[in-house]
Amino acid sequence: MELKDLLALENPTLEQFAETEKLLAAAIDSEKAEIARLDAEDKARAIDRVKGLDDGRTDRMAARAAAESRLDDLVAVQQDTGAKAAALEARLEKEADDRAWNETATHLNRRSALLLECEKALDKAAELYADSEAAFKDARKAAPVAMPGGILVNTQGGAPGMIGVAVMGRLHALIGRPMAVHNIEARGQFSVFEREGLAGLADYAQPTANLLMSGQHGG
């Protein structure tokens, strides 16, 4: 596109601004070169003027003044174009940042929602586990032949709480063995479950969400 067409655009893109600035720079260089040519020609005719032979200086000075005026206009337009291009670039960058932060927040909100569902599932698992333990107690009571407690303790699944350990061990394995990954001794990890996990998984995970979002405000 020609310079005049680019300058007539109401909402130019960054690429069109760049092309406009390129053409303005070329036009400015051209006017500067014309002024330099006229100055050189005027200097070269100094002797002729002393002799009264330079009858073209009036036209030359008029041409130089016109070139200076065009140069001033081009420089003013160049500055305005540069300011508008910078403003557009800043706006587009902010919009991109806003979209990225919105996407980040969307993922974090999805994470919280999924953890709430996970918590519900864990609550249900705890309920089912309690029912299964009650069923085992009922089975012991209903058995016509009593089984000695010592034998039960030494039988897989018979010791108090061992099924609970198996339930937690299965969950541990299914979610990537986090206690092993973090090299945390089991009893210490169980205390974390009691202190933090039971308070709410979404709340427990919230500090990482806060950390991720802190960059939005320069934190």
PDB file of C-alpha atoms in Angstrom:
ATOM      1  CA  MET A   1       0.000   0.000   0.000  1.00  0.00           C
ATOM      2  CA  GLU A   2       1.045   3.585  -0.576  1.00  0.00           C
ATOM      3  CA  LEU A   3       1.798   5.889   2.337  1.00  0.00           C
ATOM      4  CA  LYS A   4      -1.365   7.937   1.854  1.00  0.00           C
ATOM      5  CA  ASP A   5      -3.471   4.769   1.866  1.00  0.00           C
ATOM      6  CA  LEU A   6      -1.815   3.515   5.036  1.00  0.00           C
ATOM      7  CA  LEU A   7      -2.323   6.865   6.769  1.00  0.00           C
ATOM      8  CA  ALA A   8      -6.017   6.744   5.845  1.00  0.00           C
ATOM      9  CA  LEU A   9      -6.606   3.483   7.725  1.00  0.00           C
ATOM     10  CA  GLU A  10      -8.772   3.871  10.832  1.00  0.00           C
ATOM     11  CA  ASN A  11      -7.482   0.814  12.716  1.00  0.00           C
ATOM     12  CA  PRO A  12      -4.152  -0.264  11.259  1.00  0.00           C
ATOM     13  CA  THR A  13      -2.457  -3.447  12.417  1.00  0.00           C
ATOM     14  CA  LEU A  14       1.032  -3.565  13.861  1.00  0.00           C
ATOM     15  CA  GLU A  15       2.272  -4.785  10.483  1.00  0.00           C
ATOM     16  CA  GLN A  16       0.625  -1.836   8.739  1.00  0.00           C
ATOM     17  CA  PHE A  17       2.092   0.554  11.311  1.00  0.00           C
ATOM     18  CA  ALA A  18       5.521  -0.944  10.626  1.00  0.00           C
ATOM     19  CA  GLU A  19       5.058  -0.457   6.868  1.00  0.00           C
ATOM     20  CA  THR A  20       3.891   3.122   7.460  1.00  0.00           C
ATOM     21  CA  GLU A  21       6.960   3.890   9.580  1.00  0.00           C
ATOM     22  CA  LYS A  22       9.180   2.351   6.906  1.00  0.00           C
ATOM     23  CA  LEU A  23       7.686   4.537   4.170  1.00  0.00           C
ATOM     24  CA  LEU A  24       7.828   7.634   6.403  1.00  0.00           C
ATOM     25  CA  ALA A  25      11.501   7.010   7.122  1.00  0.00           C
ATOM     26  CA  ALA A  26      12.198   6.699   3.393  1.00  0.00           C
ATOM     27  CA  ALA A  27      10.278   9.919   2.668  1.00  0.00           C
ATOM     28  CA  ILE A  28      12.172  11.750   5.436  1.00  0.00           C
ATOM     29  CA  ASP A  29      15.497  10.570   4.031  1.00  0.00           C
ATOM     30  CA  SER A  30      14.405  11.749   0.591  1.00  0.00           C
ATOM     31  CA  GLU A  31      13.515  15.261   1.844  1.00  0.00           C
ATOM     32  CA  LYS A  32      16.761  15.495   3.790  1.00  0.00           C
ATOM     33  CA  ALA A  33      18.672  14.524   0.662  1.00  0.00           C
ATOM     34  CA  GLU A  34      16.799  17.175  -1.368  1.00  0.00           C
ATOM     35  CA  ILE A  35      17.608  19.846   1.228  1.00  0.00           C
ATOM     36  CA  ALA A  36      21.261  18.804   1.219  1.00  0.00           C
ATOM     37  CA  ARG A  37      21.299  18.955  -2.602  1.00  0.00           C
ATOM     38  CA  LEU A  38      19.776  22.419  -2.644  1.00  0.00           C
ATOM     39  CA  ASP A  39      22.238  23.623  -0.007  1.00  0.00           C
ATOM     40  CA  ALA A  40      25.159  22.227  -1.982  1.00  0.00           C
ATOM     41  CA  GLU A  41      23.900  23.848  -5.167  1.00  0.00           C
ATOM     42  CA  ASP A  42      23.395  27.165  -3.377  1.00  0.00           C
ATOM     43  CA  LYS A  43      26.914  27.027  -1.967  1.00  0.00           C
ATOM     44  CA  ALA A  44      28.334  26.221  -5.361  1.00  0.00           C
ATOM     45  CA  ARG A  45      26.655  29.291  -6.864  1.00  0.00           C
ATOM     46  CA  ALA A  46      28.166  31.683  -4.309  1.00  0.00           C
ATOM     47  CA  ILE A  47      30.688  33.059  -6.818  1.00  0.00           C
ATOM     48  CA  ASP A  48      27.949  33.524  -9.394  1.00  0.00           C
ATOM     49  CA  ARG A  49      25.919  35.493  -6.870  1.00  0.00           C
ATOM     50  CA  VAL A  50      28.887  37.724  -6.146  1.00  0.00           C
ATOM     51  CA  LYS A  51      29.069  38.321  -9.859  1.00  0.00           C
ATOM     52  CA  GLY A  52      25.339  38.921  -9.983  1.00  0.00           C
ATOM     53  CA  LEU A  53      24.804  35.896 -12.206  1.00  0.00           C
ATOM     54  CA  ASP A  54      22.736  33.579  -9.898  1.00  0.00           C
ATOM     55  CA  ASP A  55      19.190  34.289 -10.965  1.00  0.00           C
ATOM     56  CA  GLY A  56      17.823  30.961  -9.671  1.00  0.00           C
ATOM     57  CA  ARG A  57      18.352  31.436  -5.959  1.00  0.00           C
ATOM     58  CA  THR A  58      14.800  32.579  -5.279  1.00  0.00           C
ATOM     59  CA  ASP A  59      13.396  29.407  -6.754  1.00  0.00           C
ATOM     60  CA  ARG A  60      16.043  27.342  -4.957  1.00  0.00           C
ATOM     61  CA  MET A  61      15.237  28.891  -1.571  1.00  0.00           C
ATOM     62  CA  ALA A  62      11.511  28.414  -2.203  1.00  0.00           C
ATOM     63  CA  ALA A  63      12.160  24.751  -3.037  1.00  0.00           C
ATOM     64  CA  ARG A  64      14.264  24.403   0.113  1.00  0.00           C
ATOM     65  CA  ALA A  65      11.545  25.975   2.268  1.00  0.00           C
ATOM     66  CA  ALA A  66       8.976  23.642   0.744  1.00  0.00           C
ATOM     67  CA  ALA A  67      11.241  20.652   1.439  1.00  0.00           C
ATOM     68  CA  GLU A  68      11.743  21.825   5.052  1.00  0.00           C
ATOM     69  CA  SER A  69       7.975  22.129   5.482  1.00  0.00           C
ATOM     70  CA  ARG A  70       7.402  18.650   4.077  1.00  0.00           C
ATOM     71  CA  LEU A  71      10.155  17.317   6.336  1.00  0.00           C
ATOM     72  CA  ASP A  72       8.560  18.889   9.412  1.00  0.00           C
ATOM     73  CA  ASP A  73       5.228  17.329   8.479  1.00  0.00           C
ATOM     74  CA  LEU A  74       6.779  13.913   7.882  1.00  0.00           C
ATOM     75  CA  VAL A  75       8.635  14.000  11.218  1.00  0.00           C
ATOM     76  CA  ALA A  76       5.440  14.995  13.058  1.00  0.00           C
ATOM     77  CA  VAL A  77       3.502  12.182  11.380  1.00  0.00           C
ATOM     78  CA  GLN A  78       6.335   9.758  12.125  1.00  0.00           C
ATOM     79  CA  GLN A  79       6.226  10.638  15.829  1.00  0.00           C
ATOM     80  CA  ASP A  80       2.437  10.301  15.926  1.00  0.00           C
ATOM     81  CA  THR A  81       2.558   6.983  14.083  1.00  0.00           C
ATOM     82  CA  GLY A  82       5.235   5.667  16.419  1.00  0.00           C
ATOM     83  CA  ALA A  83       3.196   6.640  19.480  1.00  0.00           C
ATOM     84  CA  LYS A  84       0.063   4.964  18.100  1.00  0.00           C
ATOM     85  CA  ALA A  85       2.002   1.829  17.179  1.00  0.00           C
ATOM     86  CA  ALA A  86       3.495   1.650  20.682  1.00  0.00           C
ATOM     87  CA  ALA A  87       0.053   2.106  22.248  1.00  0.00           C
ATOM     88  CA  LEU A  88      -1.412  -0.642  20.063  1.00  0.00           C
ATOM     89  CA  GLU A  89       1.455  -2.991  20.866  1.00  0.00           C
ATOM     90  CA  ALA A  90       1.027  -2.337  24.606  1.00  0.00           C
ATOM     91  CA  ARG A  91      -2.729  -2.942  24.361  1.00  0.00           C
ATOM     92  CA  LEU A  92      -2.273  -6.186  22.439  1.00  0.00           C
ATOM     93  CA  GLU A  93       0.319  -7.377  24.954  1.00  0.00           C
ATOM     94  CA  LYS A  94      -2.035  -6.597  27.837  1.00  0.00           C
ATOM     95  CA  GLU A  95      -4.885  -8.398  26.117  1.00  0.00           C
ATOM     96  CA  ALA A  96      -2.626 -11.401  25.583  1.00  0.00           C
ATOM     97  CA  ASP A  97      -1.582 -11.305  29.250  1.00  0.00           C
ATOM     98  CA  ASP A  98      -5.221 -11.026  30.328  1.00  0.00           C
ATOM     99  CA  ARG A  99      -6.135 -14.042  28.206  1.00  0.00           C
ATOM    100  CA  ALA A 100      -3.235 -16.004  29.662  1.00  0.00           C
ATOM    101  CA  TRP A 101      -4.185 -15.090  33.252  1.00  0.00           C
ATOM    102  CA  ASN A 102      -7.818 -15.960  32.553  1.00  0.00           C
ATOM    103  CA  GLU A 103      -6.744 -19.317  31.184  1.00  0.00           C
ATOM    104  CA  THR A 104      -4.518 -19.863  34.233  1.00  0.00           C
ATOM    105  CA  ALA A 105      -7.404 -19.018  36.555  1.00  0.00           C
ATOM    106  CA  THR A 106      -9.703 -21.342  34.588  1.00  0.00           C
ATOM    107  CA  HIS A 107      -7.303 -24.258  35.026  1.00  0.00           C
ATOM    108  CA  LEU A 108      -6.884 -23.499  38.734  1.00  0.00           C
ATOM    109  CA  ASN A 109     -10.654 -23.288  39.215  1.00  0.00           C
ATOM    110  CA  ARG A 110     -11.015 -26.606  37.406  1.00  0.00           C
ATOM    111  CA  ARG A 111      -8.366 -28.043  39.709  1.00  0.00           C
ATOM    112  CA  SER A 112     -10.292 -26.870  42.786  1.00  0.00           C
ATOM    113  CA  ALA A 113     -13.551 -28.288  41.435  1.00  0.00           C
ATOM    114  CA  LEU A 114     -11.914 -31.640  40.721  1.00  0.00           C
ATOM    115  CA  LEU A 115     -10.354 -31.732  44.187  1.00  0.00           C
ATOM    116  CA  LEU A 116     -13.767 -31.104  45.689  1.00  0.00           C
ATOM    117  CA  GLU A 117     -15.067 -34.073  43.709  1.00  0.00           C
ATOM    118  CA  CYS A 118     -12.055 -36.060  44.880  1.00  0.00           C
ATOM    119  CA  GLU A 119     -12.876 -35.090  48.459  1.00  0.00           C
ATOM    120  CA  LYS A 120     -16.446 -36.306  48.014  1.00  0.00           C
ATOM    121  CA  ALA A 121     -15.128 -39.581  46.640  1.00  0.00           C
ATOM    122  CA  LEU A 122     -12.781 -39.920  49.614  1.00  0.00           C
ATOM    123  CA  ASP A 123     -15.652 -39.208  51.998  1.00  0.00           C
ATOM    124  CA  LYS A 124     -17.621 -41.968  50.278  1.00  0.00           C
ATOM    125  CA  ALA A 125     -14.615 -44.297  50.454  1.00  0.00           C
ATOM    126  CA  ALA A 126     -14.303 -43.612  54.175  1.00  0.00           C
ATOM    127  CA  GLU A 127     -17.995 -44.374  54.628  1.00  0.00           C
ATOM    128  CA  LEU A 128     -17.693 -47.623  52.688  1.00  0.00           C
ATOM    129  CA  TYR A 129     -14.577 -48.561  54.635  1.00  0.00           C
ATOM    130  CA  ALA A 130     -16.360 -48.006  57.944  1.00  0.00           C
ATOM    131  CA  ASP A 131     -19.258 -50.160  56.717  1.00  0.00           C
ATOM    132  CA  SER A 132     -16.829 -52.878  55.644  1.00  0.00           C
ATOM    133  CA  GLU A 133     -15.219 -52.901  59.092  1.00  0.00           C
ATOM    134  CA  ALA A 134     -18.641 -53.118  60.680  1.00  0.00           C
ATOM    135  CA  ALA A 135     -19.467 -56.017  58.364  1.00  0.00           C
ATOM    136  CA  PHE A 136     -16.293 -57.795  59.473  1.00  0.00           C
ATOM    137  CA  LYS A 137     -17.258 -57.351  63.115  1.00  0.00           C
ATOM    138  CA  ASP A 138     -20.736 -58.653  62.338  1.00  0.00           C
ATOM    139  CA  ALA A 139     -19.202 -61.617  60.559  1.00  0.00           C
ATOM    140  CA  ARG A 140     -17.078 -62.450  63.615  1.00  0.00           C
ATOM    141  CA  LYS A 141     -20.111 -62.287  65.834  1.00  0.00           C
ATOM    142  CA  ALA A 142     -22.205 -64.406  63.483  1.00  0.00           C
ATOM    143  CA  ALA A 143     -19.594 -67.118  62.973  1.00  0.00           C
ATOM    144  CA  PRO A 144     -20.763 -70.292  64.765  1.00  0.00           C
ATOM    145  CA  VAL A 145     -17.140 -71.120  65.587  1.00  0.00           C
ATOM    146  CA  ALA A 146     -15.200 -68.298  67.252  1.00  0.00           C
ATOM    147  CA  MET A 147     -11.858 -67.474  65.659  1.00  0.00           C
ATOM    148  CA  PRO A 148      -9.111 -66.639  68.175  1.00  0.00           C
ATOM    149  CA  GLY A 149      -7.994 -63.033  67.921  1.00  0.00           C
ATOM    150  CA  GLY A 150      -4.325 -63.952  67.699  1.00  0.00           C
ATOM    151  CA  ILE A 151      -4.885 -65.942  64.540  1.00  0.00           C
ATOM    152  CA  LEU A 152      -6.842 -63.091  62.969  1.00  0.00           C
ATOM    153  CA  VAL A 153      -4.121 -60.580  63.788  1.00  0.00           C
ATOM    154  CA  ASN A 154      -1.545 -62.725  62.031  1.00  0.00           C
ATOM    155  CA  THR A 155      -3.727 -63.255  59.003  1.00  0.00           C
ATOM    156  CA  GLN A 156      -3.640 -60.795  56.097  1.00  0.00           C
ATOM    157  CA  GLY A 157      -6.435 -58.299  56.542  1.00  0.00           C
ATOM    158  CA  GLY A 158      -7.161 -59.385  60.084  1.00  0.00           C
ATOM    159  CA  ALA A 159      -5.140 -56.944  62.146  1.00  0.00           C
ATOM    160  CA  PRO A 160      -6.983 -53.825  63.287  1.00  0.00           C
ATOM    161  CA  GLY A 161      -6.667 -51.086  60.689  1.00  0.00           C
ATOM    162  CA  MET A 162      -4.795 -53.181  58.143  1.00  0.00           C
ATOM    163  CA  ILE A 163      -7.597 -52.944  55.598  1.00  0.00           C
ATOM    164  CA  GLY A 164      -7.470 -49.174  56.107  1.00  0.00           C
ATOM    165  CA  VAL A 165      -3.738 -49.274  55.378  1.00  0.00           C
ATOM    166  CA  ALA A 166      -4.481 -51.292  52.247  1.00  0.00           C
ATOM    167  CA  VAL A 167      -7.090 -48.742  51.141  1.00  0.00           C
ATOM    168  CA  MET A 168      -4.593 -45.906  51.623  1.00  0.00           C
ATOM    169  CA  GLY A 169      -1.858 -47.940  49.974  1.00  0.00           C
ATOM    170  CA  ARG A 170      -4.046 -48.478  46.921  1.00  0.00           C
ATOM    171  CA  LEU A 171      -4.812 -44.769  46.710  1.00  0.00           C
ATOM    172  CA  HIS A 172      -1.103 -44.042  47.223  1.00  0.00           C
ATOM    173  CA  ALA A 173      -0.258 -46.273  44.256  1.00  0.00           C
ATOM    174  CA  LEU A 174      -3.049 -44.949  42.027  1.00  0.00           C
ATOM    175  CA  ILE A 175      -2.054 -41.285  42.395  1.00  0.00           C
ATOM    176  CA  GLY A 176       1.633 -41.729  41.674  1.00  0.00           C
ATOM    177  CA  ARG A 177       3.027 -42.825  45.061  1.00  0.00           C
ATOM    178  CA  PRO A 178       3.454 -39.276  46.426  1.00  0.00           C
ATOM    179  CA  MET A 179       4.894 -40.369  49.766  1.00  0.00           C
ATOM    180  CA  ALA A 180       7.704 -42.182  47.981  1.00  0.00           C
ATOM    181  CA  VAL A 181       8.250 -39.301  45.562  1.00  0.00           C
ATOM    182  CA  HIS A 182       8.702 -36.869  48.447  1.00  0.00           C
ATOM    183  CA  ASN A 183      10.600 -39.396  50.602  1.00  0.00           C
ATOM    184  CA  ILE A 184       8.159 -38.851  53.481  1.00  0.00           C
ATOM    185  CA  GLU A 185       7.915 -41.416  56.271  1.00  0.00           C
ATOM    186  CA  ALA A 186       4.410 -42.867  56.340  1.00  0.00           C
ATOM    187  CA  ARG A 187       3.460 -41.940  59.893  1.00  0.00           C
ATOM    188  CA  GLY A 188       4.488 -38.331  59.278  1.00  0.00           C
ATOM    189  CA  GLN A 189       2.455 -38.281  56.104  1.00  0.00           C
ATOM    190  CA  PHE A 190      -0.593 -39.611  57.934  1.00  0.00           C
ATOM    191  CA  SER A 191      -0.297 -36.735  60.392  1.00  0.00           C
ATOM    192  CA  VAL A 192      -0.437 -34.382  57.398  1.00  0.00           C
ATOM    193  CA  PHE A 193      -3.624 -36.162  56.294  1.00  0.00           C
ATOM    194  CA  GLU A 194      -5.139 -35.518  59.695  1.00  0.00           C
ATOM    195  CA  ARG A 195      -3.962 -31.926  60.045  1.00  0.00           C
ATOM    196  CA  GLU A 196      -4.458 -30.693  56.475  1.00  0.00           C
ATOM    197  CA  GLY A 197      -6.240 -33.237  54.338  1.00  0.00           C
ATOM    198  CA  LEU A 198      -9.318 -33.552  56.488  1.00  0.00           C
ATOM    199  CA  ALA A 199      -9.630 -29.768  56.587  1.00  0.00           C
ATOM    200  CA  GLY A 200     -10.367 -29.782  52.853  1.00  0.00           C
ATOM    201  CA  LEU A 201      -8.288 -30.729  49.850  1.00  0.00           C
ATOM    202  CA  ALA A 202      -9.200 -27.637  47.837  1.00  0.00           C
ATOM    203  CA  ASP A 203      -8.095 -25.369  50.720  1.00  0.00           C
ATOM    204  CA  TYR A 204      -4.942 -27.442  51.150  1.00  0.00           C
ATOM    205  CA  ALA A 205      -4.086 -26.871  47.478  1.00  0.00           C
ATOM    206  CA  GLN A 206      -4.991 -23.163  47.472  1.00  0.00           C
ATOM    207  CA  PRO A 207      -1.502 -21.786  48.374  1.00  0.00           C
ATOM    208  CA  THR A 208      -0.098 -23.092  45.095  1.00  0.00           C
ATOM    209  CA  ALA A 209      -2.918 -21.382  43.216  1.00  0.00           C
ATOM    210  CA  ASN A 210      -2.148 -18.168  45.078  1.00  0.00           C
ATOM    211  CA  LEU A 211       1.539 -18.543  44.179  1.00  0.00           C
ATOM    212  CA  LEU A 212       0.804 -19.076  40.482  1.00  0.00           C
ATOM    213  CA  MET A 213      -1.526 -16.084  40.338  1.00  0.00           C
ATOM    214  CA  SER A 214       0.799 -13.770  42.271  1.00  0.00           C
ATOM    215  CA  GLY A 215       2.711 -12.883  39.080  1.00  0.00           C
ATOM    216  CA  GLN A 216      -0.390 -11.147  37.719  1.00  0.00           C
ATOM    217  CA  HIS A 217       0.184  -8.288  40.127  1.00  0.00           C
ATOM    218  CA  GLY A 218       3.955  -8.405  40.113  1.00  0.00           C
ATOM    219  CA  GLY A 219       4.149 -10.484  43.279  1.00  0.00           C
TER     220      GLY A 219
END
